[in-house]
PDB file of C-alpha atoms in Angstrom:
ATOM      1  CA  MET S   1     252.293 228.958 161.382  1.00  0.00           C
ATOM      2  CA  SER S   2     253.894 232.387 161.204  1.00  0.00           C
ATOM      3  CA  THR S   3     252.901 235.396 163.223  1.00  0.00           C
ATOM      4  CA  THR S   4     253.218 238.847 161.706  1.00  0.00           C
ATOM      5  CA  VAL S   5     254.928 241.250 164.066  1.00  0.00           C
ATOM      6  CA  LYS S   6     253.902 244.861 163.489  1.00  0.00           C
ATOM      7  CA  SER S   7     256.720 247.358 163.774  1.00  0.00           C
ATOM      8  CA  TYR S   8     256.018 251.076 163.703  1.00  0.00           C
ATOM      9  CA  GLY S   9     257.948 254.276 163.017  1.00  0.00           C
ATOM     10  CA  PRO S  10     260.855 255.460 165.168  1.00  0.00           C
ATOM     11  CA  ALA S  11     258.867 258.311 166.749  1.00  0.00           C
ATOM     12  CA  TYR S  12     256.351 255.836 168.160  1.00  0.00           C
ATOM     13  CA  GLY S  13     259.140 253.543 169.327  1.00  0.00           C
ATOM     14  CA  ILE S  14     260.684 256.389 171.300  1.00  0.00           C
ATOM     15  CA  TRP S  15     257.254 257.354 172.703  1.00  0.00           C
ATOM     16  CA  ARG S  16     256.733 253.791 173.974  1.00  0.00           C
ATOM     17  CA  ARG S  17     260.159 253.623 175.632  1.00  0.00           C
ATOM     18  CA  LEU S  18     259.798 256.915 177.524  1.00  0.00           C
ATOM     19  CA  PRO S  19     257.972 257.238 180.847  1.00  0.00           C
ATOM     20  CA  ASP S  20     254.200 257.681 180.576  1.00  0.00           C
ATOM     21  CA  ASN S  21     254.212 261.113 182.205  1.00  0.00           C
ATOM     22  CA  ALA S  22     254.778 264.810 181.455  1.00  0.00           C
ATOM     23  CA  ILE S  23     258.553 264.386 181.204  1.00  0.00           C
ATOM     24  CA  GLY S  24     258.249 261.523 178.719  1.00  0.00           C
ATOM     25  CA  SER S  25     255.796 263.545 176.630  1.00  0.00           C
ATOM     26  CA  ALA S  26     258.067 266.590 176.687  1.00  0.00           C
ATOM     27  CA  VAL S  27     261.131 264.578 175.622  1.00  0.00           C
ATOM     28  CA  SER S  28     259.163 262.893 172.842  1.00  0.00           C
ATOM     29  CA  SER S  29     257.778 266.239 171.641  1.00  0.00           C
ATOM     30  CA  LEU S  30     261.248 267.788 171.611  1.00  0.00           C
ATOM     31  CA  GLY S  31     262.649 264.812 169.689  1.00  0.00           C
ATOM     32  CA  MET S  32     259.882 265.164 167.106  1.00  0.00           C
ATOM     33  CA  CYS S  33     260.769 268.850 166.636  1.00  0.00           C
ATOM     34  CA  LEU S  34     264.445 267.976 166.198  1.00  0.00           C
ATOM     35  CA  ARG S  35     263.498 265.461 163.503  1.00  0.00           C
ATOM     36  CA  VAL S  36     261.043 267.847 161.784  1.00  0.00           C
ATOM     37  CA  PRO S  37     262.197 271.365 162.781  1.00  0.00           C
ATOM     38  CA  TYR S  38     259.289 273.237 161.167  1.00  0.00           C
ATOM     39  CA  PHE S  39     256.899 271.592 163.629  1.00  0.00           C
ATOM     40  CA  GLY S  40     258.717 273.462 166.392  1.00  0.00           C
ATOM     41  CA  SER S  41     257.205 276.745 165.238  1.00  0.00           C
ATOM     42  CA  VAL S  42     253.939 275.888 167.025  1.00  0.00           C
ATOM     43  CA  LEU S  43     255.652 274.487 170.172  1.00  0.00           C
ATOM     44  CA  PRO S  44     253.716 271.195 169.978  1.00  0.00           C
ATOM     45  CA  TYR S  45     253.281 268.940 172.984  1.00  0.00           C
ATOM     46  CA  VAL S  46     252.177 265.368 172.299  1.00  0.00           C
ATOM     47  CA  ARG S  47     249.682 264.444 175.023  1.00  0.00           C
ATOM     48  CA  SER S  48     248.736 260.966 173.844  1.00  0.00           C
ATOM     49  CA  LEU S  49     249.785 258.655 171.046  1.00  0.00           C
ATOM     50  CA  GLU S  50     248.644 255.200 170.003  1.00  0.00           C
ATOM     51  CA  PRO S  51     247.869 253.445 166.734  1.00  0.00           C
ATOM     52  CA  GLY S  52     244.945 255.285 165.160  1.00  0.00           C
ATOM     53  CA  ARG S  53     244.968 258.292 167.499  1.00  0.00           C
ATOM     54  CA  CYS S  54     247.175 261.247 168.442  1.00  0.00           C
ATOM     55  CA  GLU S  55     246.451 264.289 170.590  1.00  0.00           C
ATOM     56  CA  VAL S  56     248.757 267.317 170.424  1.00  0.00           C
ATOM     57  CA  THR S  57     248.480 270.736 172.065  1.00  0.00           C
ATOM     58  CA  ALA S  58     250.039 274.065 171.139  1.00  0.00           C
ATOM     59  CA  PRO S  59     250.093 277.252 173.195  1.00  0.00           C
ATOM     60  CA  LYS S  60     248.938 280.576 171.884  1.00  0.00           C
ATOM     61  CA  TRP S  61     252.186 282.536 171.906  1.00  0.00           C
ATOM     62  CA  TRP S  62     253.262 285.646 170.004  1.00  0.00           C
ATOM     63  CA  GLY S  63     255.085 283.611 167.328  1.00  0.00           C
ATOM     64  CA  ILE S  64     251.863 282.077 165.961  1.00  0.00           C
ATOM     65  CA  ARG S  65     249.563 285.099 166.177  1.00  0.00           C
ATOM     66  CA  ASN S  66     248.064 286.755 163.109  1.00  0.00           C
ATOM     67  CA  HIS S  67     247.207 290.431 162.599  1.00  0.00           C
ATOM     68  CA  LEU S  68     244.002 289.935 164.645  1.00  0.00           C
ATOM     69  CA  GLY S  69     245.887 288.509 167.611  1.00  0.00           C
ATOM     70  CA  THR S  70     244.371 285.043 167.125  1.00  0.00           C
ATOM     71  CA  PHE S  71     246.036 281.711 166.357  1.00  0.00           C
ATOM     72  CA  HIS S  72     247.203 281.999 162.739  1.00  0.00           C
ATOM     73  CA  ALA S  73     245.354 279.729 160.296  1.00  0.00           C
ATOM     74  CA  ILE S  74     248.539 278.256 158.832  1.00  0.00           C
ATOM     75  CA  ALA S  75     249.944 277.624 162.318  1.00  0.00           C
ATOM     76  CA  ALA S  76     246.763 275.622 162.973  1.00  0.00           C
ATOM     77  CA  CYS S  77     247.463 273.678 159.745  1.00  0.00           C
ATOM     78  CA  ASN S  78     250.959 272.969 161.046  1.00  0.00           C
ATOM     79  CA  LEU S  79     249.450 271.635 164.286  1.00  0.00           C
ATOM     80  CA  ALA S  80     247.079 269.421 162.253  1.00  0.00           C
ATOM     81  CA  GLU S  81     250.034 268.013 160.335  1.00  0.00           C
ATOM     82  CA  VAL S  82     251.896 267.299 163.583  1.00  0.00           C
ATOM     83  CA  ALA S  83     248.917 265.269 164.857  1.00  0.00           C
ATOM     84  CA  MET S  84     248.534 263.420 161.541  1.00  0.00           C
ATOM     85  CA  GLY S  85     252.270 262.711 161.281  1.00  0.00           C
ATOM     86  CA  MET S  86     252.533 261.296 164.764  1.00  0.00           C
ATOM     87  CA  LEU S  87     249.397 259.206 164.178  1.00  0.00           C
ATOM     88  CA  ALA S  88     251.017 257.853 160.995  1.00  0.00           C
ATOM     89  CA  GLU S  89     254.231 257.050 162.879  1.00  0.00           C
ATOM     90  CA  ALA S  90     252.217 255.061 165.422  1.00  0.00           C
ATOM     91  CA  THR S  91     249.916 253.392 162.894  1.00  0.00           C
ATOM     92  CA  VAL S  92     251.764 252.626 159.654  1.00  0.00           C
ATOM     93  CA  PRO S  93     253.970 249.530 160.010  1.00  0.00           C
ATOM     94  CA  THR S  94     257.556 249.597 158.767  1.00  0.00           C
ATOM     95  CA  THR S  95     256.501 247.359 155.870  1.00  0.00           C
ATOM     96  CA  HIS S  96     254.912 250.515 154.448  1.00  0.00           C
ATOM     97  CA  ARG S  97     255.737 254.183 154.112  1.00  0.00           C
ATOM     98  CA  TRP S  98     253.549 257.266 154.195  1.00  0.00           C
ATOM     99  CA  ILE S  99     253.625 260.796 152.882  1.00  0.00           C
ATOM    100  CA  PRO S 100     251.066 263.621 153.083  1.00  0.00           C
ATOM    101  CA  LYS S 101     249.421 264.180 149.719  1.00  0.00           C
ATOM    102  CA  GLU S 102     246.654 266.716 150.302  1.00  0.00           C
ATOM    103  CA  MET S 103     245.039 268.767 153.054  1.00  0.00           C
ATOM    104  CA  THR S 104     241.518 270.149 153.037  1.00  0.00           C
ATOM    105  CA  VAL S 105     240.935 272.667 155.800  1.00  0.00           C
ATOM    106  CA  ARG S 106     237.863 274.415 157.137  1.00  0.00           C
ATOM    107  CA  TYR S 107     238.433 277.410 159.391  1.00  0.00           C
ATOM    108  CA  LEU S 108     235.301 277.380 161.544  1.00  0.00           C
ATOM    109  CA  THR S 109     235.821 280.298 163.935  1.00  0.00           C
ATOM    110  CA  LYS S 110     238.563 282.484 165.417  1.00  0.00           C
ATOM    111  CA  ALA S 111     241.018 280.658 167.625  1.00  0.00           C
ATOM    112  CA  ASN S 112     241.602 282.894 170.629  1.00  0.00           C
ATOM    113  CA  THR S 113     243.296 280.359 172.938  1.00  0.00           C
ATOM    114  CA  SER S 114     245.816 277.562 172.901  1.00  0.00           C
ATOM    115  CA  LEU S 115     244.708 274.660 170.710  1.00  0.00           C
ATOM    116  CA  THR S 116     244.374 270.888 170.855  1.00  0.00           C
ATOM    117  CA  ALA S 117     244.531 268.789 167.694  1.00  0.00           C
ATOM    118  CA  VAL S 118     243.179 265.246 167.680  1.00  0.00           C
ATOM    119  CA  ALA S 119     243.884 263.035 164.684  1.00  0.00           C
ATOM    120  CA  GLN S 120     241.825 259.880 164.863  1.00  0.00           C
ATOM    121  CA  LEU S 121     240.950 257.031 162.521  1.00  0.00           C
ATOM    122  CA  ALA S 122     237.597 255.304 162.983  1.00  0.00           C
ATOM    123  CA  ASP S 123     239.125 252.034 161.726  1.00  0.00           C
ATOM    124  CA  LEU S 124     242.712 251.005 161.125  1.00  0.00           C
ATOM    125  CA  PRO S 125     243.477 249.992 157.541  1.00  0.00           C
ATOM    126  CA  ASP S 126     244.452 246.457 156.578  1.00  0.00           C
ATOM    127  CA  PHE S 127     248.033 247.242 155.618  1.00  0.00           C
ATOM    128  CA  ASP S 128     248.645 243.732 154.293  1.00  0.00           C
ATOM    129  CA  ALA S 129     246.035 244.497 151.600  1.00  0.00           C
ATOM    130  CA  ILE S 130     247.859 247.671 150.486  1.00  0.00           C
ATOM    131  CA  THR S 131     250.212 246.468 147.781  1.00  0.00           C
ATOM    132  CA  ASP S 132     250.108 249.127 145.064  1.00  0.00           C
ATOM    133  CA  GLY S 133     249.487 252.097 147.321  1.00  0.00           C
ATOM    134  CA  ALA S 134     246.347 253.708 148.673  1.00  0.00           C
ATOM    135  CA  ASP S 135     245.020 256.981 149.996  1.00  0.00           C
ATOM    136  CA  LEU S 136     244.206 257.204 153.682  1.00  0.00           C
ATOM    137  CA  ILE S 137     242.224 260.219 154.889  1.00  0.00           C
ATOM    138  CA  VAL S 138     243.119 261.273 158.416  1.00  0.00           C
ATOM    139  CA  PRO S 139     240.561 263.626 159.991  1.00  0.00           C
ATOM    140  CA  VAL S 140     241.980 266.154 162.453  1.00  0.00           C
ATOM    141  CA  SER S 141     239.769 268.165 164.791  1.00  0.00           C
ATOM    142  CA  ILE S 142     241.341 271.264 166.329  1.00  0.00           C
ATOM    143  CA  THR S 143     239.608 272.707 169.368  1.00  0.00           C
ATOM    144  CA  ASP S 144     240.148 275.686 171.640  1.00  0.00           C
ATOM    145  CA  ARG S 145     240.386 275.591 175.434  1.00  0.00           C
ATOM    146  CA  ASP S 146     236.573 275.511 175.728  1.00  0.00           C
ATOM    147  CA  GLY S 147     236.306 272.476 173.430  1.00  0.00           C
ATOM    148  CA  THR S 148     234.927 274.430 170.462  1.00  0.00           C
ATOM    149  CA  GLU S 149     236.156 273.073 167.132  1.00  0.00           C
ATOM    150  CA  VAL S 150     237.887 276.032 165.468  1.00  0.00           C
ATOM    151  CA  VAL S 151     239.552 274.208 162.563  1.00  0.00           C
ATOM    152  CA  HIS S 152     238.876 270.896 160.865  1.00  0.00           C
ATOM    153  CA  ALA S 153     241.386 269.296 158.505  1.00  0.00           C
ATOM    154  CA  ASP S 154     241.178 266.160 156.396  1.00  0.00           C
ATOM    155  CA  ILE S 155     244.687 265.125 155.439  1.00  0.00           C
ATOM    156  CA  THR S 156     245.102 262.593 152.651  1.00  0.00           C
ATOM    157  CA  VAL S 157     248.139 260.404 153.176  1.00  0.00           C
ATOM    158  CA  TRP S 158     249.581 258.158 150.455  1.00  0.00           C
ATOM    159  CA  ILE S 159     250.436 254.750 151.886  1.00  0.00           C
ATOM    160  CA  SER S 160     252.655 252.381 149.881  1.00  0.00           C
ATOM    161  CA  ARG S 161     254.863 249.383 150.476  1.00  0.00           C
ATOM    162  CA  SER S 162     258.425 250.089 151.555  1.00  0.00           C
ATOM    163  CA  ARG S 163     261.017 249.075 149.016  1.00  0.00           C
TER     164      ARG S 163
END
């Protein structure tokens, strides 16, 4: 009888090897920004990461402000993609690959504070059943410091077998 060993993306592997504390999170977040430099524009900090869930925060700093002085809508989209990407790294086994395909975003209210993005899947897909490719919708809720959802994104990710 064979046992399937799930292996996940390199970002999740690094996360698991680092200490489970603020320093480990900071090193992991920095490494992610080195791998995907555009993510660095929102100064993301990965707070928690596990298969099916990722929580990332971003400060409200002058580099992400819009003409109203609030968190820019596209910076919030960037934060949503960070959360989705890290979730995918922790969830999609190395037998498969993933790529963002589409993002639907609802801007619910002005974002006047730092933000927290939580990407979370209700159920993990059966990756063994994905042979020809499939869409996976990753919902991302972005909240302000008071817990008010200011942006909601549904990011469609194309999952296919690695070649």
